[in-house]
Structures are given as C-alpha cells and as structure tokens.
Amino acid sequence: MLTFLRPSIRAMSGYTPGEQPRAGSIIKLNTNENPYPPSPRVFDAIREVLTGDRLRKYPDPLGTHFRKVAGRVLDVDPDGILMGNGSDDLLTILTRAFVPEGGMILSPTPSYLLYRTLAELQGARFDTVPYSSDWSIPAVWPAVDASLTFLANPNSPSGTSIHQTDIEHLAEQLRGPLIVDEAYADFAEENSLALARGGRVIVTRTLSKSYSLAGMRFGFAVATPALIAQLIKVKDSYNCDVLSLAAAAAALEDQEHMRGNRARILATRARLERELTRLGFTVTPSQANFVWARRSDRPVKAIFEELKRRNILVRYMVYERYGDGLRVSVGTDAEIDQLLIELAAIV
Amino acid sequence: MLTFLRPSIRAMSGYTPGEQPRAGSIIKLNTNENPYPPSPRVFDAIREVLTGDRLRKYPDPLGTHFRKVAGRVLDVDPDGILMGNGSDDLLTILTRAFVPEGGMILSPTPSYLLYRTLAELQGARFDTVPYSSDWSIPAVWPAVDASLTFLANPNSPSGTSIHQTDIEHLAEQLRGPLIVDEAYADFAEENSLALARGGRVIVTRTLSKSYSLAGMRFGFAVATPALIAQLIKVKDSYNCDVLSLAAAAAALEDQEHMRGNRARILATRARLERELTRLGFTVTPSQANFVWARRSDRPVKAIFEELKRRNILVRYMVYERYGDGLRVSVGTDAEIDQLLIELAAIV
C-alpha cells in the first residue's frame, strides 16, 4: 500500500509540532500557549451544550451563531468569516483553494515552518524571501508570481510586525492572494482586519493564543463574503464541533477577559525582554506572546538543553543564515521568575 | 481575489450536507444520527478534562490514550490507528495522500456523494462503477487503475453490504488502495477490520453514528502501522481537540452502551422495514441505521415534501438511472410511530 502514496508525501518529513509533555511539573514555555485560563463564560457555554441531544446531532455546518458574534466583535460582515478547526485547518483550506500541484507557496523567512509542509502536501514548490536584518520586507517584492503568499504577522520566531502600509504595498504587487496569518495579532499594536474587509488580504486568526483555547482547536478567516462562499466548498462540512463552536463564541464575547490577560502578558513580556537582555541575550522587541532570544557570543543549544534538564521547556530553533535562538513563550510571572533564576545560573 | 482560485474549485458546486434545522419540534430522520444519547462515561470524561489548564494547552497530537483504548477494544495495533476530526477528515487525508492532481477517484454508485467532492477538491477525475440491481459489485472490476477507490460498506443510501470475500477479491484486482468507509459497520453483521489488519484495505470509522457523537466530530482509520506513520504527516498536527479525544476514548470503552443502542436500533429498523413495505414502499434490507425506501408506482418527492410540512425530515435522494427514494434514519420507536402514522395518511 505504501507504494501507492504520492511521491511528494513519501519524500516529505512532516511538520514537527513543539513538544507536548503530558507530565505535570514542567514549566512549558515552548508552544506559545496562554498561561492564563480561558474566560469563565467558555466553561458556562460548554456546559450548556453538553447534553445528549447536542452531542448526538451534527453541529451547524456554517457556525451561524459564532459568525454573528465574531462579526459583531470584530466589526466585519458575518458572511466574511470562515470558521476552522484551528487556524492550521484554515491555512490548509486556503492552500487547497489557491495552489495547484506544481504551484508555488512563498513566505518571508525565518517564519512559521508549517508553510513549507503545506506546500509539500499540495505537491507545490516552496520558496522564501529573506527578512532584512531589521525584520522588514523588501519594498520591491522579488517573487510576485506565487500561487499564494503567507505572511505571519506578528512573525514567529522573531515576534516582529510589518506595518499595514507595507502589507498593503506588498498585496498590490502580488499576482496571487496574500494571507496574513494573525495568530498573534491580539498581542500587537496593529492588525490587517481593515485590509481584509477591503478585500486586499485574507486574515487568519486562532483562539489558541489570546483566548487560551489551544486545546479546543478553533480559528477563523476574514475575507470578502464572495471569497468565503468559495472557501466553504473546500472545508469539511462539519469541521468544527458543537462544543468548540460554543466555546469560541463565548470566548469572543468576553473581550474584557482577553484584554486583561493580554495586559498581563505584555507587562511580563517587557520584563522578560529586559531581563534576558541583562543576561546577555540579543532580544528582538516582540509584538507577540513570546520573545526571540539569541546570543552573539555562543550557540544557545546547550542553554536549551540545560533548561530542559531543569524542567523548563522553551523552543530551540535554528535557521539557515540566521543562526539559532530560543523562542520563549511569555508565561506567568512566577514561571518567568523561575526561568530567569535558572538562566542566571546557566549563562 | 476570486480570480486566483483554482479553476476546479470555482467550477465545483460543493457538497451539500443534510439539513440541520436548529428549531426544536422537528422529527429529524435525515442524517443518520443516533436517536439515543452517548454513554454517560462520555460526559464524565469531558467534565474531567474541562479545566482551564487542559483547554489552554495543545492536545496530544498523536492521541496516544485514544489509540491505546481503540487498539484494545478493536484488537488492532494502536500504531495502526489514525484519529480524525470526523471520518470526513480521514477521507480528506487519504485523498491527499494517494491522489495526485489529474488522478482518479472511483467508487460504486449510487453511494456517498462526498467522494465526488473530494475528487473535485483535489483536482482529480471521478468515476463510478454501477452497483448491480441486487447491490452487488462486479466480480471482474472494470476500473483497476484508480488512484484510490472508496467503498462505503454498508453503503448509503442502500444500506446494503458487500461480503468480505468480495471486498478481498476487489482489493486484489486494484492497482491502488481500497478504502472501506465503515461509517455504519457497527450496525452490520460483518466488517473489514481483519482485512485492514492484514494490510489489504484501509478502514475508516466514525463515532457519529453508533456512538451518538455526531456533534463531537471524531473518526479513525485502521491500516498498517507503516502506512499510518505516513498518513500522520498529512493530517493537521492538532486535528482533534482535548474534549473530543477524551469523549472518543470514553465512548469506545463503553461497548455495552453502544451494543444496547445498536440492539434497539436494529429492532426498530426491522419494524420500519416491515411497515414501509406494508405501505407500498420497496425497501432494501438494511445493514445500517437507516433504510432506503422507493416506490415503483410514483416518484417520492411529494411524499418527502408532505412529511416536511408535517415536521418530519427524511432525506430525499435521486440518482441517475436509479430513480429517487427516501433515506429514513432509524429514530426512536416513538419517532418511527409518528412517521408511520403520517405516511399512512399521505400514501
């Protein structure tokens, strides 16, 4: 049966998600989860639909209630919203909608490693345009013919953001769609919703980070209603379950809870940036819920490993031409205190 | 942005799922949901993981606990199990793994309409081999070169099953993989798990029907561990959420609950078949949780519409060369009583 697999599938190595240890006593700062629990309204909403009748019946394939809530909260047309089983589901839907076999997916580099995987799965080529040393993008974009261009904004691992005027300028040059992957936008100063409303870009969002719902798998895309109507054909009919739909709507309804957690995370982020710099790291100013910390004096892999031995998990990443670094999620103040104590002993 | 869509996406009409009315007083016999609630253990399992810490963290990307439980219950190697966000997710994963753009997906007809949609999404051709009038398949299969062949067994809308020896004979002739879509297998006398264990076919299952969890979106595939390792590369890393993983494992653990509901459904199914026949329908003996009812004296569309006016929803389907029919899910005894009363007044 293996011989029947498409050659591109057999050849690829697959995306490796960050470690998800099941054990209890680890300080987990490696996959940018929110350190604070979701809104109490999420639990109420889940309990309300946790009935035999709701579980045994199919969910609403269009997520009408969720779209209405999201439309109101974000000031977009509900018909311009597409729900997804996590934003990875949406990135897959967009890839399948726009990229033919042999097509081209492009993104700036270093960025989210999944974009390459999506290209491989689709049998498409993958190419990158390097960020400049100040994490800006070229004013004259050198690869305008891609079937689809992904821009993670804020970007991972750098945590940096491209300004809206530059994004608009990029979209104008492209002969294909620009997807602005806004997984971390709630932690940033700007976002591209206005460009999405105007049909210039497609925005994707996740509830995994700012809404503390990584375990629930929920994301959404924002585009014009005409485009969303086409993308609905590409998604699985019932891609979101009845509990996650209820949880997602409740989470978006409670903006106060999200903003409170956001404020705490931004305060801790500022302290983390300051203290890591004091410990000799080169820290890129972050617009996300993580920081990207490098060292000019030596590779950081040994630091990553020593932290792991001390039960603190951060993400070690190495990029061709950019060297290596530690991507550290902004945890609670107590978690970051512990990290800084251990780091001070290590470096 | 619309002009950037792949032409095959723009051209397709999309899969139309059965109606999911949100209103309360409708007797819903149109999408083969289980009329009985899931196991009480499902609710316990969901409540146990319904904590801030579990919701804010990513789920286990491999579903280790679920695979262990499913492996034990079904007597298969846990590494030979792939979890999916509903069995539609698995059918998509299999399509992307095996079917190149321009490839060919094949299934007997009439059958599950989604198979054509999956071909269109992949930019592949779709072809069918007609079932014979007794719902058997040709001993000499006329289209052995498909990239992938789907066999819904039991089949929808007919509710009929192909014997294991005939499936094995079909698999031997094919020059591509045979997917046995066993959404309804728990209501049938036979299944293809033994063939899947032996690497002859790939089996897909859903928890939507026999385990009463359509609202939770969970399915799984069974194949050889070597093949599942390849398919894991194709799925989204976190395709199943923490609540559905817990619910699915708990549902499989409670075989007694599932078998009790199965027995009730089979008893009601026998009565429904008998009574529909008495009312002048031609009813195909069913191995699933629905029956396929046709009439030789007239089209059934008017009956479908009159039932709908009377707040009973069944599925009206029409297939080229096979005419039309009503696919009626086996509901509770009270629901079927009401259906039969209304039908007696209509026909």
XYZ file of C-alpha atoms in Angstrom:
694
model
C 0.000 0.000 0.000
C 2.956 2.323 0.738
C 3.941 2.276 -2.924
C 0.629 3.920 -3.840
C 1.419 7.069 -1.829
C 2.126 10.213 -3.819
C 5.919 10.547 -4.123
C 5.814 14.036 -2.552
C 4.157 12.571 0.557
C 6.675 9.768 0.892
C 9.575 12.194 0.421
C 8.486 14.780 2.965
C 9.490 14.619 6.588
C 6.316 16.150 8.034
C 5.825 19.075 10.351
C 7.123 18.570 13.880
C 4.987 20.381 16.425
C 6.545 21.596 19.673
C 6.773 19.002 22.419
C 3.557 18.469 24.379
C 4.741 16.660 27.505
C 1.923 15.023 29.457
C 3.836 15.087 32.755
C 2.886 17.679 35.331
C 5.826 19.547 36.817
C 7.261 21.105 33.686
C 7.276 24.862 33.056
C 6.077 24.880 29.473
C 7.244 27.927 27.509
C 7.685 26.249 24.118
C 4.423 26.471 22.143
C 3.109 29.964 22.953
C 0.105 28.835 24.914
C -1.580 31.434 27.078
C -0.542 30.939 30.713
C -3.973 32.042 31.964
C -7.213 30.060 31.731
C -9.956 30.964 29.244
C -12.959 33.089 30.195
C -15.373 31.561 32.734
C -18.033 32.136 30.060
C -16.327 29.465 27.942
C -16.982 26.860 30.629
C -20.594 28.001 31.016
C -21.130 27.795 27.259
C -19.633 24.303 27.012
C -21.698 23.042 29.953
C -24.837 24.438 28.355
C -24.399 22.422 25.157
C -23.064 19.333 26.949
C -26.314 17.402 26.522
C -27.051 14.068 24.911
C -29.169 15.739 22.293
C -26.463 18.198 21.224
C -23.679 15.607 21.197
C -25.629 13.053 19.163
C -26.647 15.577 16.474
C -24.435 17.188 13.845
C -23.269 20.740 14.563
C -24.292 23.716 12.449
C -22.058 23.337 9.351
C -21.836 27.117 8.907
C -21.384 28.097 12.552
C -24.057 30.776 12.209
C -24.043 31.822 15.857
C -20.257 32.028 16.026
C -20.092 34.086 12.830
C -22.684 36.503 14.142
C -20.752 37.008 17.389
C -17.380 37.311 15.646
C -18.841 39.724 13.101
C -20.138 41.988 15.843
C -16.967 41.850 17.971
C -14.588 42.446 15.047
C -16.863 44.736 13.056
C -16.857 42.542 9.955
C -19.676 41.055 7.889
C -20.551 37.624 9.412
C -20.613 36.239 5.852
C -16.971 37.309 5.576
C -15.953 34.885 8.338
C -14.934 31.243 7.875
C -14.567 29.010 10.912
C -11.776 26.454 11.131
C -10.628 23.550 13.278
C -7.680 25.651 14.468
C -6.032 28.134 12.140
C -3.960 25.265 10.675
C -7.245 23.999 9.183
C -7.751 27.410 7.565
C -4.193 27.512 6.182
C -4.873 24.078 4.657
C -8.206 25.210 3.189
C -6.549 28.286 1.659
C -3.725 26.193 0.232
C -6.163 23.768 -1.376
C -8.277 26.619 -2.739
C -5.457 28.573 -4.381
C -2.461 26.327 -5.023
C -2.385 23.782 -7.850
C 0.002 20.841 -7.855
C 3.282 22.260 -9.124
C 2.267 25.739 -7.945
C 4.318 27.902 -5.628
C 3.863 28.902 -2.000
C 6.025 31.707 -0.725
C 6.714 33.302 2.624
C 9.352 35.507 4.187
C 11.984 33.591 6.150
C 12.579 32.828 9.002
C 8.920 32.191 9.709
C 6.341 29.532 10.579
C 7.707 26.191 9.411
C 4.266 24.796 8.593
C 4.108 26.821 5.344
C 6.717 24.554 3.780
C 4.802 21.479 4.939
C 1.603 22.810 3.360
C 3.440 23.222 0.052
C 4.826 19.686 0.230
C 1.389 18.231 0.987
C -0.076 20.043 -2.007
C 2.755 18.892 -4.281
C 3.751 22.543 -4.711
C 7.124 24.245 -4.605
C 8.081 26.391 -1.628
C 10.267 29.432 -1.745
C 11.184 32.190 0.662
C 12.169 35.832 0.669
C 14.588 36.684 3.496
C 13.628 39.267 6.082
C 16.185 42.044 6.249
C 18.278 42.330 9.414
C 15.731 44.729 10.958
C 12.902 42.242 10.174
C 11.388 44.390 7.434
C 10.432 43.088 3.979
C 11.753 44.328 0.613
C 9.842 47.333 -0.771
C 10.117 45.746 -4.218
C 8.936 42.184 -3.703
C 11.099 39.823 -5.758
C 8.583 36.969 -6.202
C 5.187 38.281 -7.241
C 4.021 35.166 -9.112
C 3.461 32.772 -6.209
C 0.116 30.935 -6.155
C -0.184 32.068 -2.564
C 1.953 34.132 -0.169
C 1.881 33.642 3.602
C 2.883 36.487 5.895
C 2.873 35.641 9.606
C 2.257 38.978 11.267
C 3.415 39.195 14.017
C 6.031 36.772 12.806
C 7.378 33.703 14.557
C 10.097 33.268 15.787
C 11.008 36.974 15.675
C 7.831 38.370 17.240
C 8.112 41.360 14.890
C 5.375 43.060 12.859
C 5.212 44.558 9.397
C 3.308 47.857 9.176
C -0.063 47.954 7.446
C 1.147 50.314 4.719
C 3.931 47.849 3.844
C 1.484 44.943 3.819
C -0.842 46.866 1.528
C 2.091 47.690 -0.742
C 3.068 44.008 -0.824
C -0.505 42.925 -1.643
C -0.612 45.416 -4.518
C 2.463 43.874 -6.120
C 1.382 40.233 -5.843
C -0.338 38.358 -8.660
C -1.853 35.970 -6.126
C -3.545 36.178 -2.727
C -1.753 37.384 0.401
C -2.662 35.525 3.589
C -1.868 37.470 6.742
C -1.563 34.834 9.454
C -2.526 36.793 12.559
C -2.176 34.067 15.180
C -0.516 36.614 17.478
C -2.269 39.820 16.377
C -4.107 40.306 19.668
C -0.729 40.955 21.300
C 0.311 43.510 18.650
C -0.374 47.186 18.114
C -1.857 46.818 14.621
C -3.734 44.231 12.578
C -4.922 43.742 9.000
C -8.683 43.477 9.543
C -9.239 46.705 7.609
C -7.290 45.302 4.642
C -9.297 42.063 4.856
C -12.596 43.959 4.936
C -11.484 45.760 1.788
C -10.619 42.512 0.025
C -6.880 43.287 -0.166
C -5.722 40.370 2.006
C -7.128 37.313 3.767
C -6.619 37.294 7.532
C -6.452 34.140 9.644
C -6.845 34.115 13.413
C -6.659 31.477 16.115
C -8.261 31.238 19.530
C -5.286 29.189 20.742
C -3.173 32.084 21.955
C -5.003 35.220 23.075
C -8.178 33.337 24.075
C -6.386 30.460 25.871
C -8.109 27.760 23.805
C -5.257 25.769 22.191
C -6.898 22.577 23.488
C -10.178 23.376 21.726
C -8.883 23.833 18.161
C -10.638 26.875 16.783
C -9.657 29.572 14.341
C -11.289 31.718 11.702
C -10.508 33.551 8.489
C -11.716 37.001 7.447
C -12.159 37.892 3.770
C -14.863 39.171 1.464
C -18.190 37.300 1.635
C -17.799 36.286 -2.038
C -14.472 34.618 -1.311
C -15.642 32.985 1.916
C -18.558 31.459 -0.043
C -15.973 29.754 -2.271
C -13.813 28.617 0.649
C -16.820 26.999 2.337
C -16.813 24.494 -0.538
C -13.267 23.484 0.395
C -13.729 22.914 4.119
C -15.131 19.708 5.590
C -18.872 20.235 6.075
C -18.670 19.757 9.826
C -15.135 20.966 10.532
C -15.979 22.423 13.954
C -17.755 20.548 16.719
C -20.643 21.741 18.813
C -18.556 22.328 21.961
C -15.774 24.276 20.255
C -18.325 26.441 18.411
C -19.975 27.315 21.712
C -16.606 27.886 23.404
C -15.336 30.104 20.598
C -18.404 32.344 20.582
C -18.284 32.683 24.374
C -14.564 33.483 24.317
C -15.033 36.249 21.742
C -17.974 37.659 23.716
C -15.704 38.182 26.708
C -13.318 40.780 25.323
C -12.662 42.090 28.816
C -11.201 38.745 29.908
C -8.991 38.559 26.814
C -7.770 42.143 27.236
C -6.991 41.573 30.903
C -4.826 38.550 30.070
C -3.255 40.451 27.204
C -2.264 43.320 29.528
C -0.679 40.908 31.997
C 1.212 39.138 29.216
C 2.505 42.400 27.731
C 3.761 43.542 31.150
C 5.528 40.217 31.716
C 6.888 40.335 28.171
C 8.500 43.725 28.793
C 10.153 42.396 31.949
C 11.291 39.219 30.183
C 12.840 41.245 27.338
C 14.644 43.487 29.817
C 15.978 40.658 31.966
C 17.067 38.472 29.048
C 18.988 41.446 27.660
C 20.623 41.926 31.053
C 21.681 38.238 30.910
C 23.493 38.829 27.625
C 20.842 37.751 25.128
C 20.023 39.730 21.994
C 16.263 40.123 22.233
C 14.103 41.261 19.336
C 11.343 43.637 20.565
C 8.220 41.484 20.430
C 4.649 42.166 19.301
C 3.585 38.630 20.255
C 3.257 36.454 23.375
C 6.822 35.184 23.082
C 10.293 36.614 22.682
C 13.097 35.555 20.383
C 16.410 35.494 22.227
C 19.781 34.935 20.594
C 23.387 35.278 21.700
C 26.256 36.683 19.729
C 28.856 35.028 21.976
C 27.857 31.373 21.502
C 25.182 28.938 20.234
C 22.208 28.545 22.573
C 21.521 24.841 22.149
C 23.375 23.971 25.349
C 21.272 26.531 27.232
C 18.081 24.982 25.827
C 19.201 21.543 26.931
C 20.237 22.647 30.389
C 16.868 24.397 30.858
C 15.122 21.192 29.827
C 17.101 19.242 32.407
C 15.828 21.769 34.928
C 12.219 21.133 33.795
C 11.811 24.318 31.777
C 10.826 23.797 28.172
C 11.476 26.585 25.634
C 11.652 26.215 21.846
C 15.095 25.848 20.314
C 15.150 26.903 16.671
C 17.881 27.191 14.098
C 17.503 28.853 10.705
C 19.912 28.793 7.831
C 21.831 32.107 7.631
C 20.127 33.359 10.827
C 21.759 31.059 13.358
C 19.960 29.687 16.353
C 17.839 31.123 19.124
C 15.426 30.408 21.909
C 11.766 31.231 21.408
C 10.389 31.749 24.887
C 6.634 31.951 25.464
C 5.516 34.583 27.941
C 4.321 32.546 30.922
C 3.016 33.676 34.285
C 5.225 35.944 36.357
C 6.116 33.011 38.612
C 7.145 30.879 35.610
C 9.260 33.681 34.165
C 10.852 34.300 37.603
C 11.876 30.645 37.701
C 13.195 30.780 34.134
C 15.294 33.847 34.918
C 16.717 32.269 38.086
C 17.760 29.152 36.161
C 19.150 31.174 33.253
C 21.217 33.319 35.606
C 22.757 30.112 36.954
C 23.409 28.719 33.466
C 24.765 31.602 31.373
C -9.047 37.610 -5.226
C -11.684 35.270 -6.697
C -9.757 35.055 -9.954
C -6.836 33.445 -8.099
C -8.908 30.411 -7.075
C -8.049 27.120 -8.754
C -10.465 26.659 -11.664
C -11.610 23.298 -10.283
C -12.655 24.992 -7.042
C -14.581 27.731 -8.801
C -16.321 25.204 -11.065
C -17.464 22.811 -8.350
C -20.763 23.184 -6.574
C -19.636 21.836 -3.204
C -21.037 19.063 -1.055
C -24.459 19.769 0.422
C -24.847 18.191 3.834
C -28.295 17.143 5.048
C -30.351 19.894 6.623
C -29.512 20.625 10.254
C -32.524 22.606 11.444
C -31.939 24.409 14.733
C -35.628 24.543 15.625
C -36.891 22.153 18.258
C -40.058 20.315 17.294
C -38.842 18.508 14.188
C -38.506 14.731 13.976
C -35.101 14.509 12.364
C -34.590 11.321 10.341
C -32.409 12.772 7.588
C -28.725 12.496 8.574
C -28.497 9.102 10.301
C -27.777 10.429 13.739
C -28.246 8.001 16.608
C -31.562 8.705 18.352
C -30.106 7.755 21.760
C -27.623 9.804 23.800
C -23.957 8.810 24.109
C -22.624 6.832 27.054
C -22.718 8.573 30.454
C -18.970 7.890 30.545
C -18.554 10.392 27.697
C -19.953 13.178 29.878
C -17.747 12.146 32.797
C -14.667 12.132 30.579
C -15.440 15.570 29.118
C -16.092 17.066 32.570
C -12.799 15.644 33.795
C -10.746 17.450 31.133
C -12.879 20.610 31.226
C -10.265 22.605 33.143
C -8.506 25.853 32.346
C -5.201 24.074 32.166
C -6.380 21.485 29.633
C -8.225 23.994 27.456
C -5.353 26.466 27.284
C -2.774 23.800 26.309
C -2.470 21.977 22.990
C -3.878 18.445 22.876
C -1.734 15.365 22.337
C -1.052 15.493 18.565
C -0.988 11.694 18.328
C -3.956 10.931 20.594
C -1.908 8.308 22.439
C -4.573 7.481 25.023
C -7.327 7.190 22.420
C -5.207 4.941 20.222
C -4.418 2.663 23.134
C -8.108 2.319 24.036
C -9.201 1.823 20.415
C -6.433 -0.712 19.855
C -7.573 -2.776 22.835
C -11.298 -2.570 22.018
C -10.861 -3.408 18.314
C -7.906 -5.769 18.712
C -5.630 -3.765 16.432
C -2.140 -2.334 16.925
C -2.532 1.206 18.405
C 0.102 2.366 15.893
C -2.248 1.175 13.154
C -4.880 3.745 14.191
C -5.151 7.320 12.911
C -7.527 9.731 14.615
C -9.548 12.224 12.597
C -11.818 15.227 13.082
C -14.777 13.137 11.919
C -14.323 10.472 9.273
C -14.627 13.192 6.595
C -11.243 14.453 7.838
C -9.819 10.954 7.293
C -11.297 10.675 3.787
C -9.641 14.025 3.005
C -6.299 12.891 4.454
C -6.440 9.675 2.400
C -7.317 11.605 -0.758
C -4.397 13.990 -0.278
C -2.027 11.119 0.482
C -2.865 8.981 -2.558
C -4.424 11.111 -5.292
C -2.370 13.454 -7.469
C -3.946 16.335 -9.373
C -5.358 14.749 -12.525
C -5.593 11.373 -10.753
C -8.749 9.317 -10.487
C -11.063 8.564 -7.591
C -13.553 5.788 -8.082
C -16.489 4.394 -6.157
C -19.501 2.234 -6.851
C -22.692 4.196 -7.488
C -25.133 5.125 -6.005
C -23.078 5.893 -2.906
C -21.839 8.660 -0.617
C -21.858 11.895 -2.610
C -18.836 13.315 -0.798
C -16.458 11.092 -2.801
C -17.073 13.188 -5.907
C -16.487 16.380 -3.914
C -13.169 15.036 -2.626
C -12.088 14.365 -6.204
C -13.082 17.873 -7.308
C -11.196 19.456 -4.395
C -8.079 17.500 -5.309
C -8.377 18.431 -8.992
C -8.859 14.735 -9.780
C -11.338 12.954 -12.023
C -14.194 10.986 -10.509
C -15.701 7.888 -11.978
C -18.153 5.280 -10.797
C -18.953 1.614 -11.284
C -22.693 0.894 -11.009
C -23.948 -1.497 -8.374
C -25.915 -4.319 -9.936
C -29.654 -4.450 -9.227
C -29.090 -6.696 -6.188
C -26.467 -4.200 -4.839
C -23.508 -6.483 -5.505
C -20.315 -5.379 -7.288
C -18.871 -6.858 -10.495
C -16.623 -9.889 -9.891
C -14.300 -8.544 -12.585
C -13.736 -4.912 -11.606
C -13.696 -2.733 -14.728
C -11.537 0.141 -13.396
C -8.481 -1.151 -11.589
C -6.234 1.859 -12.238
C -7.866 4.450 -9.973
C -5.531 6.371 -7.647
C -7.940 5.468 -4.875
C -11.195 3.508 -4.619
C -13.832 4.242 -1.986
C -16.262 1.526 -0.939
C -18.882 2.610 1.578
C -19.763 -0.610 3.389
C -22.545 -0.673 4.459
C -23.421 1.588 1.585
C -25.534 4.737 1.635
C -28.291 5.173 0.514
C -28.951 1.457 0.007
C -27.901 0.237 3.462
C -26.500 -2.893 1.808
C -23.192 -4.657 2.479
C -20.631 -6.372 0.296
C -19.249 -9.631 1.721
C -15.655 -9.740 2.952
C -14.608 -12.297 0.341
C -15.847 -9.970 -2.425
C -14.028 -6.999 -0.866
C -10.832 -9.020 -0.662
C -11.264 -10.055 -4.283
C -11.776 -6.406 -5.273
C -8.677 -5.288 -3.342
C -6.601 -7.958 -5.113
C -7.561 -6.598 -8.520
C -6.888 -2.908 -7.768
C -3.614 -1.177 -8.595
C -4.319 1.408 -5.891
C -5.591 1.446 -2.318
C -9.113 0.398 -1.372
C -10.717 2.476 1.380
C -13.592 0.714 3.109
C -15.682 3.503 4.615
C -17.308 1.762 7.578
C -19.340 4.651 8.971
C -22.226 2.209 9.515
C -20.310 -1.015 10.218
C -21.409 -1.256 13.852
C -24.955 -1.870 12.587
C -23.846 -4.616 10.169
C -23.083 -8.311 10.510
C -19.537 -8.114 9.139
C -16.687 -5.631 8.913
C -13.275 -5.318 7.262
C -11.040 -4.930 10.318
C -9.364 -8.264 9.588
C -8.539 -7.099 6.048
C -7.204 -3.797 7.446
C -5.022 -5.604 9.979
C -3.601 -7.643 7.116
C -2.827 -4.531 5.066
C -5.304 -5.405 2.295
C -7.593 -2.388 2.781
C -7.797 0.811 4.830
C -10.852 1.054 7.063
C -12.395 4.331 8.226
C -14.835 4.591 11.111
C -16.825 7.391 12.684
C -18.164 7.897 16.188
C -21.051 9.933 14.752
C -23.471 7.071 14.254
C -23.100 4.060 16.541
C -21.546 6.080 19.394
C -24.012 9.026 19.177
C -21.252 11.628 18.818
C -22.015 13.439 15.530
C -21.724 16.746 17.406
C -18.189 15.928 18.598
C -16.529 15.222 15.232
C -14.409 12.135 15.725
C -13.416 9.259 13.493
C -10.451 6.996 12.969
C -8.735 4.943 10.293
C -7.249 1.468 10.652
C -4.325 0.358 8.483
C -0.821 -0.982 8.901
C 1.419 0.981 11.302
C 3.813 1.747 8.419
C 1.036 3.373 6.418
C -0.431 5.242 9.398
C 3.042 6.719 10.038
C 2.896 8.212 6.533
C -0.672 9.477 6.931
C 0.253 11.275 10.167
C 2.383 13.587 8.013
C -0.723 14.568 6.047
C -3.064 15.372 8.925
C -3.062 18.697 10.753
C -0.823 18.304 13.820
C -3.642 19.019 16.239
C -6.638 17.757 14.269
C -8.550 16.538 17.335
C -9.254 18.627 20.398
C -8.780 17.641 24.008
C -12.513 17.200 24.721
C -13.266 15.074 21.655
C -10.225 12.877 22.351
C -11.478 12.244 25.880
C -15.048 11.704 24.656
C -13.979 9.273 21.946
C -11.900 7.118 24.266
C -14.716 7.008 26.824
C -17.289 6.110 24.167
C -15.191 3.205 22.891
C -14.600 1.990 26.456
C -18.354 1.599 26.924
C -19.087 -1.140 24.403
C -22.094 -2.243 26.430
C -23.791 1.135 25.927
C -23.104 1.078 22.189
C -24.347 -2.513 21.822
C -27.513 -1.732 23.766
C -28.343 1.174 21.440
C -27.421 -0.941 18.442
C -29.857 -3.681 19.513
C -32.675 -1.158 19.944
C -31.933 0.391 16.548
C -31.862 -2.996 14.792
C -35.218 -3.940 16.339
C -36.762 -0.639 15.245
C -35.155 -0.992 11.820
C -36.828 -4.385 11.301
C -40.198 -2.915 12.227
C -39.649 0.123 9.979
C -38.741 -2.111 7.017
C -41.833 -4.233 7.570
C -44.231 -1.310 7.926
C -42.824 0.663 4.982
C -43.244 -2.428 2.829
C -46.836 -2.738 4.022
C -47.366 0.898 2.931
C -46.277 0.057 -0.605
C -42.583 1.052 -0.490
C -39.843 -1.098 -1.939
C -37.408 -1.390 0.949
C -33.855 -2.674 0.567
C -32.899 -4.887 3.563
C -30.566 -2.676 5.577
C -27.294 -3.343 7.402
C -27.131 0.279 8.613
C -29.087 2.651 10.878
C -31.319 3.803 8.035
C -33.480 2.277 5.349
C -33.755 3.111 1.670
C -37.381 3.226 0.565
C -38.530 3.598 -3.035
C -41.829 3.246 -4.837
C -42.447 1.640 -8.177
C -45.830 3.379 -8.581
C -44.661 7.019 -8.425
C -41.845 9.433 -7.527
C -41.441 10.026 -3.793
C -40.554 13.717 -3.826
C -44.113 14.750 -2.991
C -44.081 12.370 -0.020
C -40.807 13.882 1.209
C -42.282 17.368 0.956
C -45.524 16.456 2.668
C -43.573 14.822 5.524
C -41.531 18.003 5.874
C -44.698 20.069 6.106
C -45.697 17.735 8.924
C -42.353 18.381 10.701
C -40.729 15.084 9.798
C -37.429 15.393 7.976
C -36.136 12.438 5.918
C -33.537 12.554 3.152
C -34.800 12.747 -0.407
C -32.256 11.465 -2.895
C -32.307 10.947 -6.619
C -29.669 9.084 -8.600
C -29.282 8.929 -12.320
C -30.566 5.557 -13.640
C -31.700 4.536 -10.128
C -34.580 6.952 -9.670
C -35.447 8.562 -6.402
C -36.015 7.354 -2.882
C -36.316 8.296 0.741
C -33.441 7.527 3.080
C -35.003 7.270 6.506
C -32.805 7.203 9.614
C -33.893 4.746 12.301
C -35.141 7.003 15.093
C -36.672 6.118 18.425
C -39.771 3.927 18.412
C -41.914 6.976 19.144
C -40.413 8.888 16.209
C -40.936 5.961 13.850
C -44.517 5.522 15.123
C -45.192 9.150 14.233
C -43.559 8.760 10.818
C -45.674 5.705 10.040
C -48.880 7.439 11.125
C -48.141 10.401 8.843
C -47.077 8.169 5.959
C -50.264 6.126 6.225
C -52.203 9.374 5.841
C -50.105 10.536 2.877
C -49.628 7.493 0.629
